Amino acid sequence: MSTSNEFAQPHRSDPSGVVLITGAGRGIGAATALLAGRRGYRVCVNYRSDEAAAASVVDAVRAEGGVALAVRADVTRTAEVARLFATVDAELGPLTGLVNNAGTLERQSRLEDIDEERLNRIWAANITGPFLCAAQAVRRMSTRHGGQGGAIVNVSSAASRLGSPNEYVDYAAAKGAVDSMTRGLALEVADEGIRVNAVRPGLIHTGIHALGGEPGRVDRVAPNLPMKRGGQPEEVAEAILFLLSPASSYTTGAFLDIAGGR
Ligand code: NAP
């Protein structure tokens, strides 16, 4: 039988902690911000370009009585990431959670048609961004640095195991790097109070598919999916909130596939 002591550490953490969600102006990030606000977290809604979208997410959180703040930063830039985290420190208090959600893809294409500039953009947004943000989060949350612990959730993709042939092998490979980082960092900070996990969404109804040149991609593929439908951002948000919360206190280095069986 367990003693209450065994579980003391995770449950002592502030249930209404501070969570920073990158790229939270729309899609999965926006749904996660709304749910986090509803669950009592103080929420930082990071955005890169669409200030109005981020402001409407903040308004929606506040309309339900939550606390939220929009902060502009391109997560691929070290100085902007540093400013983003410093703003959270000053405005919302000690960070307890990071959701590395910002990510991007480009036009569907075969690998031989992908050039160096595109590769650098894809690596920067999908790999460098999560690394820079995770570093800032660890410096704040690790007990090694005097922090109280916390949780990091990386938004990877089913693409990391499917490879995305004829669409975007570069994006899939970048998500493979996110998976490796999830494992490596989880082990690096496992005894420093920080859990690191990833969700791997399948085909979710968001604007990202338009970036690939096929806004209707989810509906086209849906009949071939096990559940015969794409997913909703809110269904991914539920999994992210589970991995952020003390409900997953013994889960680290894990991957949760939110892909309807795909
Ligand atoms: P989305 O609607 O296109 O949202 C992506 C968000 O990321 C946008 O708000 C975008 O902001 C932001 N972003 C991109 N680069 C950024 C940067 N350098 N700095 C800060 N923010 C940046 O896409 P989504 O579908 O919600 O995607 C969220 C995450 O889920 C991504 O990591 C994506 O790879 C992953 N995912 C999505 C699916 C799916 O089917 N939708 C499946 C698997 C995984 P801007 O508007 O300023 O560019």
Tab-separated table of C-alpha atoms and ligand atoms in Angstrom:
chain	number	residue	atom	x	y	z
A	1	MET	CA	0.000	0.000	0.000
A	2	SER	CA	1.287	3.450	-0.824
A	3	THR	CA	1.904	6.078	1.783
A	4	SER	CA	0.749	9.646	1.173
A	5	ASN	CA	4.427	10.635	1.236
A	6	GLU	CA	5.178	8.768	-1.975
A	7	PHE	CA	2.975	11.115	-3.976
A	8	ALA	CA	3.663	14.260	-1.992
A	9	GLN	CA	5.868	15.960	-4.577
A	10	PRO	CA	3.571	16.009	-7.636
A	11	HIS	CA	0.444	16.863	-5.666
A	12	ARG	CA	2.128	19.710	-3.833
A	13	SER	CA	2.519	21.552	-7.123
A	14	ASP	CA	0.173	24.504	-7.588
A	15	PRO	CA	-2.926	23.099	-9.322
A	16	SER	CA	-3.477	26.501	-10.861
A	17	GLY	CA	0.097	26.947	-12.082
A	18	VAL	CA	1.482	28.968	-14.986
A	19	VAL	CA	1.566	27.428	-18.437
A	20	LEU	CA	3.165	28.880	-21.566
A	21	ILE	CA	1.756	27.624	-24.863
A	22	THR	CA	3.678	28.493	-28.016
A	23	GLY	CA	1.787	29.280	-31.221
A	24	ALA	CA	-1.484	29.534	-29.310
A	25	GLY	CA	-3.337	32.050	-31.473
A	26	ARG	CA	-5.156	29.335	-33.412
A	27	GLY	CA	-5.596	25.599	-33.906
A	28	ILE	CA	-4.399	23.114	-31.290
A	29	GLY	CA	-2.555	25.806	-29.310
A	30	ALA	CA	-5.682	27.965	-29.006
A	31	ALA	CA	-7.804	24.988	-27.892
A	32	THR	CA	-5.134	24.109	-25.318
A	33	ALA	CA	-5.019	27.664	-23.989
A	34	LEU	CA	-8.810	27.738	-23.550
A	35	LEU	CA	-8.865	24.408	-21.743
A	36	ALA	CA	-5.886	25.342	-19.551
A	37	GLY	CA	-7.637	28.567	-18.550
A	38	ARG	CA	-10.783	26.613	-17.738
A	39	ARG	CA	-8.738	24.230	-15.562
A	40	GLY	CA	-7.372	27.141	-13.530
A	41	TYR	CA	-3.925	27.629	-15.072
A	42	ARG	CA	-2.653	31.137	-15.668
A	43	VAL	CA	-1.964	31.040	-19.395
A	44	CYS	CA	0.589	32.698	-21.655
A	45	VAL	CA	-0.688	32.723	-25.249
A	46	ASN	CA	2.412	33.064	-27.415
A	47	TYR	CA	1.960	34.144	-31.028
A	48	ARG	CA	4.272	35.135	-33.856
A	49	SER	CA	2.269	37.338	-36.205
A	50	ASP	CA	-1.494	37.307	-35.675
A	51	GLU	CA	-2.001	39.638	-32.718
A	52	ALA	CA	-5.795	39.771	-33.175
A	53	ALA	CA	-6.127	35.977	-33.037
A	54	ALA	CA	-4.031	35.769	-29.857
A	55	ALA	CA	-6.052	38.613	-28.314
A	56	SER	CA	-9.302	36.773	-29.001
A	57	VAL	CA	-7.952	33.631	-27.267
A	58	VAL	CA	-6.986	35.752	-24.255
A	59	ASP	CA	-10.449	37.376	-24.261
A	60	ALA	CA	-12.106	33.935	-24.368
A	61	VAL	CA	-10.078	32.732	-21.358
A	62	ARG	CA	-10.875	35.901	-19.421
A	63	ALA	CA	-14.588	35.671	-20.339
A	64	GLU	CA	-14.670	32.410	-18.394
A	65	GLY	CA	-12.966	33.984	-15.403
A	66	GLY	CA	-9.450	32.801	-16.236
A	67	VAL	CA	-6.120	34.630	-16.344
A	68	ALA	CA	-4.321	34.939	-19.685
A	69	LEU	CA	-1.751	37.093	-21.410
A	70	ALA	CA	-0.700	37.289	-25.068
A	71	VAL	CA	3.044	37.649	-25.760
A	72	ARG	CA	4.554	38.008	-29.215
A	73	ALA	CA	7.743	36.050	-29.934
A	74	ASP	CA	9.199	34.058	-32.794
A	75	VAL	CA	10.291	30.876	-31.004
A	76	THR	CA	13.187	30.359	-33.431
A	77	ARG	CA	14.966	33.478	-32.082
A	78	THR	CA	16.977	33.141	-28.867
A	79	ALA	CA	16.517	36.745	-27.746
A	80	GLU	CA	12.769	36.711	-28.414
A	81	VAL	CA	12.361	33.435	-26.508
A	82	ALA	CA	14.312	34.865	-23.569
A	83	ARG	CA	12.043	37.929	-23.571
A	84	LEU	CA	8.944	35.723	-23.795
A	85	PHE	CA	9.900	33.737	-20.688
A	86	ALA	CA	10.988	36.858	-18.793
A	87	THR	CA	7.583	38.402	-19.502
A	88	VAL	CA	5.862	35.302	-18.118
A	89	ASP	CA	8.045	35.501	-14.955
A	90	ALA	CA	7.112	39.125	-14.427
A	91	GLU	CA	3.429	39.037	-15.378
A	92	LEU	CA	2.164	35.569	-14.428
A	93	GLY	CA	4.608	34.176	-11.855
A	94	PRO	CA	6.756	31.040	-11.673
A	95	LEU	CA	6.375	28.770	-14.700
A	96	THR	CA	5.033	25.264	-14.065
A	97	GLY	CA	4.291	24.109	-17.603
A	98	LEU	CA	5.435	24.540	-21.207
A	99	VAL	CA	3.567	23.326	-24.275
A	100	ASN	CA	5.865	23.312	-27.305
A	101	ASN	CA	3.024	23.613	-29.798
A	102	ALA	CA	4.266	26.070	-32.452
A	103	GLY	CA	5.117	24.254	-35.637
A	104	THR	CA	4.783	24.562	-39.360
A	105	LEU	CA	4.945	22.783	-42.686
A	106	GLU	CA	5.213	23.919	-46.299
A	107	ARG	CA	3.742	22.955	-49.664
A	108	GLN	CA	3.322	19.253	-50.354
A	109	SER	CA	6.328	18.139	-52.345
A	110	ARG	CA	8.685	15.262	-53.024
A	111	LEU	CA	12.014	15.235	-51.184
A	112	GLU	CA	14.080	15.916	-54.325
A	113	ASP	CA	12.259	19.226	-54.756
A	114	ILE	CA	13.013	20.556	-51.266
A	115	ASP	CA	15.767	23.188	-51.138
A	116	GLU	CA	18.143	24.317	-48.402
A	117	GLU	CA	16.174	27.443	-47.469
A	118	ARG	CA	13.013	25.444	-46.885
A	119	LEU	CA	14.893	22.841	-44.844
A	120	ASN	CA	16.331	25.563	-42.634
A	121	ARG	CA	12.864	27.064	-42.073
A	122	ILE	CA	11.365	23.658	-41.228
A	123	TRP	CA	14.184	22.723	-38.822
A	124	ALA	CA	14.038	26.150	-37.165
A	125	ALA	CA	10.291	26.225	-36.516
A	126	ASN	CA	9.831	22.575	-35.575
A	127	ILE	CA	13.137	21.738	-33.858
A	128	THR	CA	15.060	24.858	-32.811
A	129	GLY	CA	11.936	26.498	-31.340
A	130	PRO	CA	11.071	23.592	-29.020
A	131	PHE	CA	14.740	23.263	-27.959
A	132	LEU	CA	15.102	26.984	-27.140
A	133	CYS	CA	11.819	27.019	-25.199
A	134	ALA	CA	12.593	23.791	-23.338
A	135	ALA	CA	15.963	25.229	-22.280
A	136	GLN	CA	14.312	28.326	-20.797
A	137	ALA	CA	11.706	26.155	-19.045
A	138	VAL	CA	14.316	23.811	-17.530
A	139	ARG	CA	16.334	26.748	-16.200
A	140	ARG	CA	13.216	27.879	-14.322
A	141	MET	CA	11.565	24.598	-13.282
A	142	SER	CA	14.471	22.237	-12.498
A	143	THR	CA	15.123	21.617	-8.818
A	144	ARG	CA	18.793	21.695	-9.852
A	145	HIS	CA	18.318	25.425	-10.473
A	146	GLY	CA	16.176	25.994	-7.374
A	147	GLY	CA	12.860	25.529	-9.202
A	148	GLN	CA	9.737	23.676	-8.053
A	149	GLY	CA	9.532	21.209	-10.970
A	150	GLY	CA	6.978	21.172	-13.753
A	151	ALA	CA	5.927	19.571	-17.003
A	152	ILE	CA	6.827	19.997	-20.645
A	153	VAL	CA	4.540	18.705	-23.383
A	154	ASN	CA	5.866	18.602	-26.929
A	155	VAL	CA	3.410	18.576	-29.808
A	156	SER	CA	4.959	16.095	-32.205
A	157	SER	CA	2.986	14.352	-34.956
A	158	ALA	CA	1.947	10.959	-36.254
A	159	ALA	CA	4.123	12.075	-39.191
A	160	SER	CA	7.210	11.155	-37.143
A	161	ARG	CA	6.334	7.460	-37.506
A	162	LEU	CA	4.555	7.630	-40.910
A	163	GLY	CA	7.219	9.704	-42.702
A	164	SER	CA	4.752	11.755	-44.813
A	165	PRO	CA	5.869	10.450	-48.239
A	166	ASN	CA	4.997	12.716	-51.196
A	167	GLU	CA	3.837	15.413	-48.799
A	168	TYR	CA	6.548	16.651	-46.423
A	169	VAL	CA	9.278	14.226	-45.396
A	170	ASP	CA	11.150	17.254	-44.015
A	171	TYR	CA	8.325	18.029	-41.560
A	172	ALA	CA	8.051	14.356	-40.570
A	173	ALA	CA	11.810	14.199	-39.933
A	174	ALA	CA	11.636	17.348	-37.815
A	175	LYS	CA	8.928	15.726	-35.694
A	176	GLY	CA	11.204	12.684	-35.399
A	177	ALA	CA	13.753	15.029	-33.847
A	178	VAL	CA	11.087	16.263	-31.428
A	179	ASP	CA	10.445	12.639	-30.404
A	180	SER	CA	14.165	12.102	-29.725
A	181	MET	CA	14.335	15.319	-27.731
A	182	THR	CA	11.301	14.222	-25.711
A	183	ARG	CA	13.053	10.979	-24.697
A	184	GLY	CA	16.463	12.524	-24.092
A	185	LEU	CA	15.285	15.510	-22.097
A	186	ALA	CA	12.825	13.398	-20.090
A	187	LEU	CA	15.729	11.246	-18.891
A	188	GLU	CA	18.011	14.243	-18.376
A	189	VAL	CA	15.601	15.944	-15.957
A	190	ALA	CA	13.678	12.945	-14.563
A	191	ASP	CA	15.113	13.427	-11.070
A	192	GLU	CA	14.867	17.224	-11.199
A	193	GLY	CA	11.078	17.420	-10.839
A	194	ILE	CA	10.339	17.879	-14.548
A	195	ARG	CA	8.312	15.475	-16.672
A	196	VAL	CA	8.653	15.646	-20.465
A	197	ASN	CA	6.113	13.971	-22.723
A	198	ALA	CA	4.723	14.327	-26.225
A	199	VAL	CA	1.416	14.057	-27.993
A	200	ARG	CA	1.402	12.814	-31.577
A	201	PRO	CA	-1.747	14.109	-33.271
A	202	GLY	CA	-2.982	12.518	-36.468
A	203	LEU	CA	-5.153	14.489	-38.894
A	204	ILE	CA	-6.683	17.376	-36.972
A	205	HIS	CA	-9.010	20.057	-38.362
A	206	THR	CA	-6.829	23.186	-38.238
A	207	GLY	CA	-5.414	25.723	-40.668
A	208	ILE	CA	-2.050	23.969	-40.947
A	209	HIS	CA	-3.170	21.910	-43.947
A	210	ALA	CA	-3.689	25.072	-45.988
A	211	LEU	CA	0.044	25.752	-45.576
A	212	GLY	CA	0.651	22.473	-47.391
A	213	GLY	CA	-1.552	23.693	-50.242
A	214	GLU	CA	-4.527	21.443	-49.421
A	215	PRO	CA	-6.966	23.040	-46.949
A	216	GLY	CA	-9.374	20.093	-47.375
A	217	ARG	CA	-6.740	17.419	-46.664
A	218	VAL	CA	-8.425	16.088	-43.518
A	219	ASP	CA	-11.772	15.547	-45.273
A	220	ARG	CA	-10.056	13.892	-48.258
A	221	VAL	CA	-8.210	11.372	-46.078
A	222	ALA	CA	-10.987	10.876	-43.487
A	223	PRO	CA	-12.732	7.937	-45.238
A	224	ASN	CA	-9.437	6.004	-45.054
A	225	LEU	CA	-8.912	6.620	-41.332
A	226	PRO	CA	-9.855	3.898	-38.816
A	227	MET	CA	-12.475	6.142	-37.168
A	228	LYS	CA	-13.542	7.583	-40.573
A	229	ARG	CA	-13.040	11.137	-39.335
A	230	GLY	CA	-10.380	13.680	-38.525
A	231	GLY	CA	-9.822	14.935	-34.996
A	232	GLN	CA	-10.710	18.239	-33.394
A	233	PRO	CA	-8.148	20.523	-31.703
A	234	GLU	CA	-10.085	20.129	-28.447
A	235	GLU	CA	-9.454	16.373	-28.496
A	236	VAL	CA	-5.698	17.004	-28.606
A	237	ALA	CA	-5.969	19.677	-25.918
A	238	GLU	CA	-7.487	17.152	-23.484
A	239	ALA	CA	-4.425	14.913	-23.846
A	240	ILE	CA	-2.034	17.831	-23.444
A	241	LEU	CA	-3.789	18.920	-20.245
A	242	PHE	CA	-3.553	15.387	-18.882
A	243	LEU	CA	0.216	15.349	-19.501
A	244	LEU	CA	0.603	18.807	-17.911
A	245	SER	CA	-1.377	17.881	-14.811
A	246	PRO	CA	-0.533	15.920	-11.657
A	247	ALA	CA	-2.897	13.216	-13.005
A	248	SER	CA	0.124	12.047	-15.061
A	249	SER	CA	2.590	12.361	-12.176
A	250	TYR	CA	4.405	9.074	-12.981
A	251	THR	CA	4.443	9.577	-16.763
A	252	THR	CA	7.593	10.870	-18.429
A	253	GLY	CA	9.327	10.225	-21.750
A	254	ALA	CA	5.988	8.972	-23.069
A	255	PHE	CA	4.099	9.479	-26.325
A	256	LEU	CA	0.347	9.730	-26.555
A	257	ASP	CA	-0.984	9.108	-30.082
A	258	ILE	CA	-4.100	11.238	-30.659
A	259	ALA	CA	-4.705	9.897	-34.121
A	260	GLY	CA	-7.968	7.972	-34.038
A	261	GLY	CA	-6.097	4.697	-34.411
A	262	ARG	CA	-4.118	5.820	-37.451
B	1	NAP	P1	-1.790	25.984	-37.025
B	1	NAP	O1	-3.268	26.216	-36.883
B	1	NAP	O2	-1.133	26.301	-38.298
B	1	NAP	O3	-1.065	26.707	-35.813
B	1	NAP	C1	0.321	26.738	-35.713
B	1	NAP	C2	0.702	27.895	-34.845
B	1	NAP	O4	2.118	27.896	-34.670
B	1	NAP	C3	0.316	29.224	-35.449
B	1	NAP	O5	-0.364	29.986	-34.491
B	1	NAP	C4	1.663	29.848	-35.800
B	1	NAP	O6	1.692	31.217	-35.679
B	1	NAP	C5	2.561	29.231	-34.763
B	1	NAP	N1	3.969	29.314	-35.141
B	1	NAP	C6	4.577	28.787	-36.222
B	1	NAP	N2	5.865	29.114	-36.235
B	1	NAP	C7	6.078	29.882	-35.127
B	1	NAP	C8	7.206	30.542	-34.594
B	1	NAP	N3	8.401	30.486	-35.193
B	1	NAP	N4	7.071	31.219	-33.425
B	1	NAP	C9	5.877	31.282	-32.788
B	1	NAP	N5	4.760	30.692	-33.276
B	1	NAP	C10	4.874	30.017	-34.427
B	1	NAP	O7	-1.457	24.449	-36.764
B	1	NAP	P2	-1.936	23.356	-35.722
B	1	NAP	O8	-2.453	22.244	-36.532
B	1	NAP	O9	-2.723	23.918	-34.629
B	1	NAP	O10	-0.496	22.908	-35.214
B	1	NAP	C11	-0.067	22.951	-33.856
B	1	NAP	C12	0.979	21.884	-33.681
B	1	NAP	O11	0.371	20.610	-33.919
B	1	NAP	C13	2.149	21.974	-34.653
B	1	NAP	O12	3.347	21.668	-33.989
B	1	NAP	C14	1.825	20.907	-35.686
B	1	NAP	O13	2.979	20.431	-36.306
B	1	NAP	C15	1.174	19.866	-34.804
B	1	NAP	N6	0.340	18.900	-35.511
B	1	NAP	C16	-0.795	19.272	-36.173
B	1	NAP	C17	-1.540	18.300	-36.833
B	1	NAP	C18	-2.808	18.627	-37.596
B	1	NAP	O14	-3.328	17.763	-38.325
B	1	NAP	N7	-3.337	19.823	-37.484
B	1	NAP	C19	-1.141	16.964	-36.805
B	1	NAP	C20	0.012	16.623	-36.111
B	1	NAP	C21	0.732	17.598	-35.459
B	1	NAP	P3	1.729	32.185	-36.992
B	1	NAP	O15	0.304	32.291	-37.411
B	1	NAP	O16	2.265	33.452	-36.479
B	1	NAP	O17	2.588	31.523	-38.022
